[in-house]
XYZ file of C-alpha atoms in Angstrom:
358
model
C 61.462 14.904 45.432
C 60.618 18.888 45.028
C 59.110 21.013 47.134
C 55.972 23.016 46.119
C 57.556 26.099 47.178
C 60.554 25.170 44.606
C 58.399 25.456 41.397
C 57.002 28.821 39.957
C 54.296 30.836 41.877
C 51.589 32.711 39.613
C 50.498 35.543 42.250
C 47.985 38.198 41.222
C 49.651 41.374 42.399
C 47.069 44.109 41.740
C 43.497 43.182 40.987
C 41.243 46.397 39.244
C 37.728 46.184 38.285
C 36.883 48.155 34.931
C 33.529 49.076 34.419
C 33.505 48.073 30.359
C 34.307 44.754 29.035
C 38.235 44.341 28.096
C 39.138 42.327 25.108
C 42.595 43.116 25.337
C 45.368 44.298 27.322
C 49.562 45.116 26.668
C 52.742 46.200 28.414
C 53.548 49.480 27.266
C 57.529 48.503 26.092
C 60.569 50.199 28.462
C 57.414 51.535 31.325
C 55.491 50.162 34.126
C 52.209 51.242 32.139
C 50.380 48.720 30.251
C 46.863 49.869 27.578
C 43.521 48.311 28.125
C 41.355 47.918 24.769
C 37.455 47.253 24.708
C 33.675 48.602 24.760
C 31.986 50.523 27.397
C 28.186 49.042 27.878
C 26.870 52.088 25.480
C 28.501 50.388 22.054
C 31.249 52.803 21.995
C 35.518 52.183 22.195
C 37.677 52.637 24.745
C 41.722 52.937 25.570
C 43.061 53.402 29.268
C 46.620 53.880 30.273
C 47.427 52.849 33.682
C 50.781 53.132 35.528
C 51.471 50.699 38.180
C 52.754 52.512 41.771
C 53.436 51.617 44.937
C 51.211 48.014 44.519
C 48.574 49.498 42.750
C 46.994 50.155 39.010
C 46.753 54.322 39.160
C 44.465 55.026 35.487
C 46.953 58.283 34.075
C 44.475 58.428 30.343
C 41.165 57.113 29.443
C 39.593 57.762 25.842
C 36.258 57.127 24.448
C 36.233 55.890 20.646
C 33.279 55.664 18.509
C 33.633 51.399 18.002
C 34.743 48.877 20.276
C 38.180 47.904 19.731
C 39.200 44.173 19.868
C 42.541 43.869 19.701
C 46.119 45.737 20.211
C 49.807 45.306 19.132
C 53.051 47.349 19.950
C 55.084 44.840 17.218
C 55.579 47.416 15.011
C 56.365 50.668 16.528
C 60.105 52.074 17.798
C 60.631 51.644 21.289
C 61.169 55.642 20.910
C 57.303 55.946 19.358
C 55.420 53.247 20.938
C 53.168 53.691 19.352
C 49.773 51.512 19.410
C 48.590 49.854 16.266
C 44.295 48.858 17.388
C 41.720 47.126 15.284
C 37.976 47.755 15.916
C 34.445 46.530 15.372
C 33.925 48.116 12.090
C 37.054 46.501 10.690
C 39.275 49.539 10.923
C 43.095 49.385 11.677
C 44.278 52.394 13.392
C 47.867 53.831 15.267
C 47.727 55.834 18.177
C 50.224 58.314 19.897
C 49.222 57.064 23.661
C 51.287 60.924 24.445
C 48.223 62.190 22.195
C 45.808 59.467 21.856
C 42.608 61.779 20.649
C 43.069 61.402 16.960
C 45.218 58.291 15.139
C 48.068 58.926 13.370
C 47.647 56.366 10.297
C 44.168 54.954 10.002
C 43.409 52.242 6.977
C 39.305 50.832 6.731
C 41.164 47.342 6.951
C 38.150 44.982 6.834
C 34.512 44.625 5.662
C 34.226 43.233 9.668
C 35.306 43.206 13.363
C 39.064 42.955 13.267
C 39.771 39.909 15.369
C 43.461 39.912 15.903
C 46.580 41.850 14.962
C 49.964 41.425 15.613
C 53.106 43.390 14.365
C 57.225 42.510 13.500
C 59.863 44.960 12.769
C 59.316 47.210 15.781
C 60.396 47.320 18.875
C 63.968 45.775 17.367
C 62.424 42.721 17.116
C 62.580 41.279 13.256
C 64.428 42.401 10.559
C 62.857 44.468 7.731
C 60.550 46.557 7.348
C 57.456 47.645 10.581
C 54.250 45.455 9.313
C 51.090 45.109 11.107
C 48.779 41.719 10.128
C 45.196 41.824 10.599
C 42.675 38.934 10.496
C 39.102 39.481 10.091
C 35.505 37.573 10.389
C 35.383 39.089 6.444
C 37.994 35.425 6.048
C 40.733 37.984 4.752
C 44.084 38.428 6.505
C 45.817 41.432 5.223
C 49.628 42.884 6.176
C 50.178 46.578 6.182
C 53.172 48.785 6.427
C 52.152 51.944 8.238
C 54.461 54.087 5.885
C 51.885 53.148 3.076
C 48.408 54.462 3.263
C 45.209 52.511 2.329
C 46.506 49.527 0.607
C 47.463 46.806 2.601
C 51.195 44.922 1.206
C 49.849 41.672 1.055
C 45.916 40.165 1.211
C 45.367 36.352 1.655
C 41.546 35.982 1.218
C 39.781 32.761 -0.289
C 39.354 31.598 -3.740
C 36.328 32.972 -5.820
C 33.516 30.282 -4.853
C 35.514 29.123 -1.583
C 33.596 29.558 1.739
C 34.761 32.495 3.939
C 36.021 31.293 6.870
C 36.388 33.653 10.348
C 39.360 34.372 10.779
C 40.058 34.469 14.896
C 44.028 34.952 15.075
C 46.993 36.143 13.402
C 50.829 36.264 14.240
C 54.004 37.059 12.578
C 56.809 34.612 12.593
C 60.272 33.519 10.247
C 61.453 37.392 10.539
C 65.179 36.899 11.163
C 66.237 38.456 7.689
C 65.240 41.511 5.623
C 63.539 39.047 2.925
C 61.958 36.602 4.720
C 58.885 36.502 6.660
C 55.665 34.513 7.637
C 51.913 34.918 8.849
C 50.215 32.008 10.698
C 46.687 32.823 10.868
C 43.999 30.055 12.508
C 40.433 30.273 11.770
C 37.133 29.019 13.416
C 36.655 25.629 11.774
C 40.509 25.021 12.754
C 42.630 25.436 9.364
C 45.857 26.942 10.550
C 47.760 28.163 7.371
C 51.217 29.339 6.973
C 51.960 32.315 4.777
C 55.059 32.697 3.367
C 55.462 36.542 2.277
C 58.659 36.315 0.609
C 56.850 33.741 -2.129
C 52.940 34.955 -1.705
C 52.149 31.569 -1.178
C 50.640 29.103 1.579
C 53.776 27.388 2.544
C 51.804 24.949 4.743
C 47.993 24.294 6.046
C 46.626 21.586 8.390
C 43.033 21.592 10.266
C 43.158 20.420 14.267
C 39.387 19.918 14.098
C 38.657 22.499 16.590
C 38.240 26.322 15.961
C 41.620 28.023 16.438
C 41.629 30.566 18.822
C 45.545 31.692 19.338
C 48.334 31.149 17.382
C 51.928 32.354 18.478
C 56.011 31.540 17.305
C 58.025 31.212 20.215
C 59.892 33.608 18.891
C 59.348 36.364 15.534
C 62.424 37.303 15.182
C 64.286 34.021 14.596
C 64.209 31.006 11.906
C 60.836 29.169 13.062
C 61.357 26.918 15.779
C 58.052 26.283 17.441
C 54.197 26.977 16.948
C 51.920 27.277 19.774
C 48.220 27.156 18.211
C 45.104 26.593 21.195
C 41.309 25.632 20.468
C 38.144 25.786 21.480
C 37.894 22.673 23.864
C 40.688 23.046 25.801
C 43.282 21.784 23.676
C 46.517 22.902 22.068
C 49.316 22.041 19.964
C 52.801 22.509 19.781
C 54.300 22.803 16.074
C 57.700 22.036 16.140
C 58.606 24.428 12.539
C 62.360 23.436 11.869
C 61.625 20.505 10.199
C 59.141 20.185 6.940
C 57.871 17.220 5.578
C 56.707 17.550 2.155
C 53.763 14.978 2.724
C 53.424 14.396 7.291
C 54.233 18.548 7.732
C 55.746 19.591 10.842
C 55.021 17.368 13.740
C 53.625 17.996 16.850
C 52.764 16.974 20.445
C 49.155 18.086 21.674
C 47.896 18.830 25.062
C 44.031 18.927 26.805
C 45.382 21.377 29.478
C 41.909 23.153 29.904
C 38.392 22.091 30.931
C 37.146 25.195 28.484
C 38.626 27.461 25.827
C 42.114 28.318 25.492
C 41.541 32.080 24.459
C 45.483 32.969 24.244
C 49.319 32.409 24.578
C 51.827 33.755 25.366
C 55.375 32.563 25.593
C 57.753 34.315 27.778
C 59.742 36.867 26.534
C 63.076 35.946 28.178
C 62.801 32.196 27.723
C 60.965 30.480 24.765
C 60.247 27.181 25.636
C 58.279 28.420 28.591
C 54.418 29.999 27.774
C 51.308 30.818 29.326
C 48.159 29.773 28.358
C 44.562 31.346 29.569
C 41.984 29.638 29.624
C 37.760 29.910 29.288
C 37.266 28.787 33.135
C 39.125 32.046 34.721
C 42.434 29.880 35.131
C 46.166 30.260 33.653
C 48.700 27.541 32.889
C 51.875 28.108 32.814
C 53.826 25.698 30.915
C 57.399 24.228 29.894
C 58.661 22.619 26.493
C 61.027 19.865 26.241
C 63.153 18.718 23.150
C 63.246 15.496 22.313
C 67.043 14.395 22.285
C 66.872 14.621 18.513
C 64.699 16.909 16.352
C 63.986 15.219 13.123
C 64.851 11.675 11.830
C 65.035 9.710 8.277
C 61.937 8.186 7.397
C 61.634 5.176 5.577
C 62.625 6.794 2.411
C 65.586 8.902 3.672
C 63.893 12.096 3.884
C 63.924 14.267 7.013
C 60.907 14.333 9.551
C 60.095 16.370 12.838
C 60.051 15.061 16.122
C 58.123 16.379 18.577
C 58.737 17.180 22.190
C 56.992 17.166 25.261
C 55.271 19.509 27.686
C 55.338 19.711 31.117
C 53.045 21.992 33.356
C 54.744 24.238 35.782
C 52.032 25.375 37.572
C 47.963 26.988 37.070
C 45.965 29.273 38.770
C 42.294 30.148 38.817
C 41.781 33.698 38.690
C 38.410 34.640 38.114
C 34.582 32.813 37.256
C 34.961 34.533 33.452
C 37.199 33.396 30.367
C 40.645 35.484 30.604
C 40.509 36.660 27.261
C 43.979 38.204 27.071
C 47.295 37.938 28.331
C 50.728 39.616 27.662
C 54.333 39.502 29.572
C 56.052 42.619 30.431
C 59.214 42.696 27.541
C 61.277 44.174 30.495
C 60.453 42.624 33.467
C 60.856 38.581 33.371
C 58.095 37.373 35.079
C 55.127 40.306 35.026
C 52.339 40.168 33.203
C 48.907 41.027 33.076
C 46.123 39.737 32.083
C 41.641 40.739 31.372
C 38.848 38.693 31.630
C 35.333 38.882 31.146
C 34.833 39.746 34.751
C 35.287 42.875 33.779
C 38.562 42.758 35.971
C 42.480 43.474 34.954
C 45.358 41.909 36.733
C 49.112 42.289 37.181
C 50.641 39.245 38.072
C 54.070 38.250 39.109
C 55.451 34.783 38.159
C 58.398 33.982 40.373
C 61.312 31.425 39.957
C 61.270 31.528 35.928
C 65.088 31.541 35.853
C 65.280 28.090 37.511
C 62.609 26.110 36.049
């Protein structure tokens, strides 16, 4: 029997109360700093930068913006610049230099309505090809932006004429393992998940998980597609094995009913793609490990390859808040260090131990 202490522990290292609603928190790469994005009660946006010093989070910069900020990513920036791209309630995409965050270095009117989700690839040395940003919005569209190109998206995935516009809640890049290939996965409020192949500008795969899709994430962006996790409204998440696509059955998947409420986010550990954290509406975090099956594919009755799903094991869980935890972000540099924000207007720095032995 393994003792409880041999399992990873999730330790709340720092807890900081904020005077605004925080929607997203992100580690600044190669630093002991993180940034919080949200909105003040008076309806304006706020961006704060904190530095972890001597067991405390010190506020080192705060800027107020005209519109509430919903989401942010460092995925399309270089390690030298470390510019953050944000999406706001007015549909704007902005890129900020955090050294001088008063004026954006790039701005585009990306959507007609709120930008719900944003992701980047091609920066930070992660993923081949151009630095690109994807945004998903309540207006039903998913757009890909190249910060080197002004105003117009390089790709625009929107419903056909006459089709119902579904609220896009989440977007994620993947499959960026060479200069040509790249995919975007998008999840919608009606349970649709769509995988867009940016090389061929086509929908490569779609499915429906019968519940609003809150978050999708590939285990790695810069490899041949391996796994995709999708979380949903009623506490269920699905892990899709993306290596084998069957012409009719699509991708094999395993689902787990984990939380008693919405799973707001999933984030894979940068140092181990088989470990991921889910953040729940009841203020809890669950740490999972994916176990591969003995064989990842087999032949069906027609001799066509079909994927085989693995299993997920719960490593640890902890309740931190009475309100939903809306964002989680692992430090890319320090294994086990992460920041999470919740709707009790708190940001917390956590330390997860023993991740190298599970």
